Each structure stands twice: as structure tokens, then as C-alpha cells.
Coordinates of C-alpha atoms in Angstrom, one line a residue:
X1 CA 134.4 86.2 35.0
X2 CA 134.9 84.8 31.4
X3 CA 134.7 86.5 27.9
X4 CA 133.2 84.8 24.8
X5 CA 133.7 86.1 21.4
X6 CA 130.2 85.3 19.5
X7 CA 130.3 84.2 16.2
X8 CA 134.1 83.8 16.1
X9 CA 136.2 80.7 16.5
X10 CA 138.5 82.2 19.2
X11 CA 138.5 80.2 22.6
X12 CA 136.9 82.2 25.7
X13 CA 139.0 84.2 27.9
X14 CA 138.8 83.8 31.6
X15 CA 140.3 86.0 34.1
X16 CA 140.3 86.6 37.9
X17 CA 142.3 89.7 38.6
X18 CA 141.0 92.9 40.0
X19 CA 141.9 94.6 36.7
X20 CA 141.9 93.6 33.0
X21 CA 143.8 95.4 30.2
X22 CA 142.6 95.0 26.7
X23 CA 144.2 96.3 23.5
X24 CA 146.4 95.3 20.6
X25 CA 149.8 95.7 22.4
X26 CA 151.5 92.7 23.7
X27 CA 151.7 93.8 27.3
X28 CA 147.8 93.8 27.6
X29 CA 146.0 90.8 29.6
X30 CA 143.7 90.3 26.6
X31 CA 145.3 91.0 23.2
X32 CA 143.1 92.0 20.2
X33 CA 143.9 92.7 16.5
X34 CA 145.5 96.0 15.7
X35 CA 142.8 96.5 13.2
X36 CA 140.2 96.4 15.9
X37 CA 141.7 98.0 19.0
X38 CA 144.4 100.5 19.8
X39 CA 147.6 99.6 21.6
X40 CA 145.8 100.3 25.2
X41 CA 142.3 100.7 24.6
X42 CA 140.2 99.8 27.5
X43 CA 140.4 98.8 31.3
X44 CA 137.9 96.9 33.3
X45 CA 138.5 96.8 37.0
X46 CA 136.4 95.5 40.1
X47 CA 135.4 97.9 42.7
X48 CA 132.6 98.3 45.4
X49 CA 130.2 99.2 42.4
X50 CA 131.0 96.2 40.6
X51 CA 132.7 96.1 36.9
X52 CA 133.8 99.5 35.8
X53 CA 134.8 99.9 32.1
X54 CA 137.3 102.8 31.5
X55 CA 138.0 104.0 27.9
X56 CA 141.8 104.9 27.7
X57 CA 143.0 108.3 26.5
X58 CA 143.0 108.5 22.7
X59 CA 141.5 105.2 22.4
X60 CA 138.4 104.6 19.4
X61 CA 134.8 104.6 20.6
X62 CA 133.5 101.5 22.5
X63 CA 130.0 100.3 22.7
X64 CA 128.1 98.4 25.3
X65 CA 125.0 96.7 24.0
X66 CA 125.2 98.9 21.0
X67 CA 125.4 102.2 23.2
X68 CA 128.5 104.4 22.8
X69 CA 130.6 104.8 25.9
X70 CA 133.2 107.7 25.9
X71 CA 134.8 107.4 29.1
X72 CA 133.3 105.2 31.8
X73 CA 130.3 102.8 32.1
X74 CA 129.0 100.1 34.8
X75 CA 129.0 96.4 33.3
X76 CA 127.1 93.5 34.5
X77 CA 127.3 89.8 33.2
X78 CA 125.7 89.6 30.0
X79 CA 126.7 92.6 28.4
X80 CA 128.2 92.8 24.9
X81 CA 131.3 95.1 24.4
X82 CA 132.0 96.2 20.8
X83 CA 135.9 97.2 20.2
X84 CA 136.0 98.0 16.5
X85 CA 134.6 94.8 14.8
X86 CA 135.3 92.7 17.6
X87 CA 132.5 91.5 20.2
X88 CA 133.2 90.4 23.6
X89 CA 130.3 89.0 25.7
X90 CA 130.7 89.1 29.6
X91 CA 129.8 85.9 31.2
X92 CA 129.2 84.7 34.6
X93 CA 131.8 81.9 35.6
X94 CA 129.0 79.2 35.9
X95 CA 125.2 78.8 35.6
X96 CA 123.2 79.3 38.5
X97 CA 123.2 76.2 40.6
X98 CA 122.6 75.6 44.3
X99 CA 122.6 79.1 45.4
X100 CA 119.0 79.9 44.0
X101 CA 117.2 82.6 45.2
X102 CA 114.7 82.0 48.0
X103 CA 111.0 81.6 47.7
X104 CA 109.0 84.8 47.6
X105 CA 105.6 85.4 49.0
X106 CA 102.8 86.5 46.9
X107 CA 102.4 90.2 48.4
X108 CA 106.1 90.7 47.4
X109 CA 105.7 89.7 43.8
X110 CA 103.7 92.5 42.3
X111 CA 106.9 94.8 42.1
X112 CA 109.0 92.5 39.6
X113 CA 109.5 93.5 36.2
X114 CA 111.9 93.2 33.4
X115 CA 113.6 96.6 32.3
X116 CA 114.6 96.6 28.7
X117 CA 118.1 98.2 28.6
X118 CA 119.1 97.3 25.0
X119 CA 117.3 96.1 21.6
X120 CA 114.2 97.4 20.0
X121 CA 112.2 97.6 23.2
X122 CA 114.8 99.7 25.2
X123 CA 113.3 102.0 27.8
X124 CA 110.3 99.8 28.4
X125 CA 109.3 98.3 31.7
X126 CA 107.4 95.0 31.5
X127 CA 105.5 93.8 34.7
X128 CA 106.0 90.1 35.2
X129 CA 102.7 89.7 37.3
X130 CA 102.2 85.7 37.3
X131 CA 103.6 85.2 33.8
X132 CA 105.1 87.1 31.0
X133 CA 105.9 85.7 27.6
X134 CA 107.8 87.6 24.9
X135 CA 107.9 86.7 21.3
X136 CA 105.5 84.6 19.0
X137 CA 102.2 84.6 20.8
X138 CA 103.5 86.5 23.7
X139 CA 102.8 89.7 25.1
X140 CA 105.3 91.7 22.8
X141 CA 107.4 90.5 19.9
X142 CA 111.1 89.8 19.9
X143 CA 112.6 91.2 16.8
X144 CA 115.7 89.1 15.7
X145 CA 118.3 89.3 12.7
X146 CA 117.2 87.5 9.3
X147 CA 113.8 87.6 10.7
X148 CA 114.3 84.7 13.0
X149 CA 111.9 83.8 15.9
X150 CA 112.5 83.3 19.5
X151 CA 110.2 83.4 22.5
X152 CA 111.0 83.4 26.4
X153 CA 108.8 83.0 29.4
X154 CA 109.2 84.5 32.8
X155 CA 106.8 83.4 35.7
X156 CA 106.3 82.0 39.2
X157 CA 106.5 78.3 40.1
X158 CA 106.6 77.1 43.9
X159 CA 107.4 80.7 45.0
X160 CA 110.5 81.3 42.6
X161 CA 110.7 83.5 39.6
X162 CA 111.8 81.3 36.6
X163 CA 113.2 81.9 33.2
X164 CA 112.6 79.6 30.4
X165 CA 112.8 79.2 26.8
X166 CA 109.4 79.7 25.1
X167 CA 107.7 77.8 22.2
X168 CA 110.1 79.2 19.8
X169 CA 113.8 78.6 20.0
X170 CA 116.5 80.2 17.8
X171 CA 119.8 78.0 17.2
X172 CA 121.6 81.0 16.1
X173 CA 120.5 83.5 19.1
X174 CA 120.1 81.4 22.2
X175 CA 118.5 82.6 25.3
X176 CA 121.3 83.7 27.8
X177 CA 121.2 84.4 31.5
X178 CA 123.9 86.5 32.6
X179 CA 125.8 85.6 29.5
X180 CA 125.2 81.7 30.0
X181 CA 123.1 79.7 27.6
X182 CA 119.6 78.7 29.3
X183 CA 119.2 75.0 28.7
X184 CA 115.8 74.4 30.4
X185 CA 114.5 76.7 33.3
X186 CA 116.5 78.7 35.9
X187 CA 115.7 80.8 38.9
X188 CA 116.0 84.5 38.7
X189 CA 117.4 87.0 41.2
X190 CA 117.3 90.8 41.0
X191 CA 119.6 92.3 38.7
X192 CA 119.9 89.3 36.6
X193 CA 120.3 90.2 32.7
X194 CA 118.4 88.2 30.2
X195 CA 119.7 88.2 26.5
X196 CA 118.4 87.2 23.2
X197 CA 120.6 88.4 20.2
X198 CA 120.6 92.3 20.8
X199 CA 117.7 92.1 23.2
X200 CA 118.8 92.7 27.0
X201 CA 116.4 92.7 30.1
X202 CA 117.2 93.4 33.7
X203 CA 115.3 92.0 36.3
X204 CA 114.0 94.5 38.6
X205 CA 112.6 93.1 41.8
X206 CA 112.8 95.1 45.1
X207 CA 110.4 92.8 46.8
X208 CA 112.9 90.0 46.2
X209 CA 115.6 91.9 48.0
X210 CA 116.5 91.1 51.4
X211 CA 115.5 93.6 54.1
X212 CA 118.4 95.8 55.4
X213 CA 119.7 94.9 58.8
X214 CA 118.7 97.7 61.1
X215 CA 121.8 98.7 63.2
X216 CA 121.1 100.9 66.0
X217 CA 123.1 104.1 66.2
X218 CA 125.8 104.0 69.0
X219 CA 125.1 105.8 72.2
X220 CA 126.7 109.3 72.4
X221 CA 129.6 109.6 74.7
X222 CA 128.5 111.1 78.0
X223 CA 128.8 114.7 78.5
X224 CA 132.0 115.8 80.7
X225 CA 131.1 117.3 84.1
X226 CA 132.3 120.9 84.8
X227 CA 134.8 119.6 87.3
X228 CA 136.6 117.6 84.7
X229 CA 136.7 120.6 82.4
X230 CA 138.1 122.8 85.2
X231 CA 141.2 120.7 85.6
X232 CA 142.9 118.1 87.9
X233 CA 141.2 118.0 91.5
X234 CA 144.2 119.4 93.2
X235 CA 144.1 122.6 91.1
X236 CA 140.3 123.2 91.7
X237 CA 141.1 123.1 95.4
X238 CA 144.0 125.4 94.9
X239 CA 141.8 127.9 93.3
X240 CA 139.4 127.7 96.0
X241 CA 141.8 128.1 98.7
X242 CA 143.4 131.4 96.8
X243 CA 139.9 132.7 96.5
X244 CA 139.4 132.3 100.2
X245 CA 142.5 134.1 101.3
X246 CA 141.6 137.1 98.8
X247 CA 138.2 137.2 100.3
X248 CA 140.0 137.3 103.8
X249 CA 142.6 139.7 102.9
X250 CA 140.0 142.2 101.8
X251 CA 137.7 141.8 104.7
X252 CA 140.7 142.6 107.1
X253 CA 141.6 145.8 104.9
X254 CA 137.9 146.9 105.4
X255 CA 138.0 146.2 109.0
X256 CA 141.1 148.0 109.7
X257 CA 140.0 151.0 107.7
X258 CA 136.8 151.4 109.2

């Protein structure tokens, strides 16, 4: 994972450890200025759910895509963290290349949509259908700071869902996929995050997910026979012989008495 600092001259920071500590103290993995962060401000760790942000005790508030986080939050590449006046952009290590998603047949394309998770369109779900364009001349406008203009297009080509810049490109606010700038066009996969300035869209595409592998449940163990529960074979015959001797004794008593 890589962290970039938008609108700053600071060099990107790369890390590959399971945990990243951020704060102003020198023993942190990523050290910020004391005017921006507390001594030990936050921790990002990798677990089975993905990237998990944890705000440390007594630390100031953190914002993820302009939303406050008080304790914990799940992160994905493309998110912007605000710690004080410092902004950190989480980026995928590289742009998508040879691991492009497989082709999707037409019946499975109807479920694909962009879910706005940050920005003025937050909360909206935008179906892609055959093509979705946002920005000037598109289905919905993209509001940018300083009244700049930008547009993006999402559509199908040769069975793949592609993202590309629209007719209007903003030099200050490039089109990002998982935090990496999109130069021409790139194939999209489920849960990818598209960003332009403060806008964030997550690709919801259940039809593009691989079918889960069905594993038959293991056969239940065979029930033990009553003989096995009764004990060893010799113990069973001893009980039978004892019962036979007692029955014979009772019969002799009754015979002598009568």
C-alpha cells in the first residue's frame, strides 16, 4: 500500500507491514507534524476484513472521506484520511494491469451500479446499464471546488466494464481508481473505488462476483452399535454368564421348595 499527500510536496510513503502506526512521536512508522497529529494518533492494520483504522485513546478526531471517525473504520484504496490539516490518500501499489477482471455475460450486467459514498451525491446508487456518464453533458453533474469541470464514463466494451475520462478533464482533480490516476481506460472490478476531488464511488457488481464453490458437508460419523457402548466383548459375555447362573440358581431354589 502507498500513501500520497495531495497538494503537498511530501514524498509518497510505502509500507508492507501488517500494521502502520501514525502520529507525531518519532517511534511511529509514519511521522506527522506535531501541529497536525497527537504523539500516537492512529493505527492501520490488515486483517481478514481488509484495512482497519483505529483511533488511539485521547487522540483527536479523524475524517475518512470527510466523515468523522471516533473509534474504528474499514478502509479501502482510494480513501482520503484527514488528520488535522494533513490529508493522506490511500493508493493501490500499482495500476491494474494483467489481472483485469474476466468478461461478464449480458444477463449479469443489469446489477452493476456505482454507489456514491462521499461527496455531494453521497447515498445515491447510480445504475450503469450500458453506459453511465457523470459531469457536463452526463446523467448528473460533478461539483468540483473553484467551479472546475470534470467528467467520467463507465460502460461496457467487449464484455468488460471500463472506466475512462469523459470529455472534460480537470488538471487539478484527476480521475482516480483505487487512488491511482486513470490515464486512458481501465477495467473495473467489484468494490473498486472511483474518485474525483471529493467524490467517491464504489462499484457494486454482485453479478461480476465469482460463484461461491459449493462444498458438500462431511458425512456424519456412524452411530456406535449397542455392543460397542456396552463395553469390551469379554465383559458382555461375563454379564451373560452371570445372568444365566443367577437364573439357574433361582430355578433350583424353586424346584427344591416345591
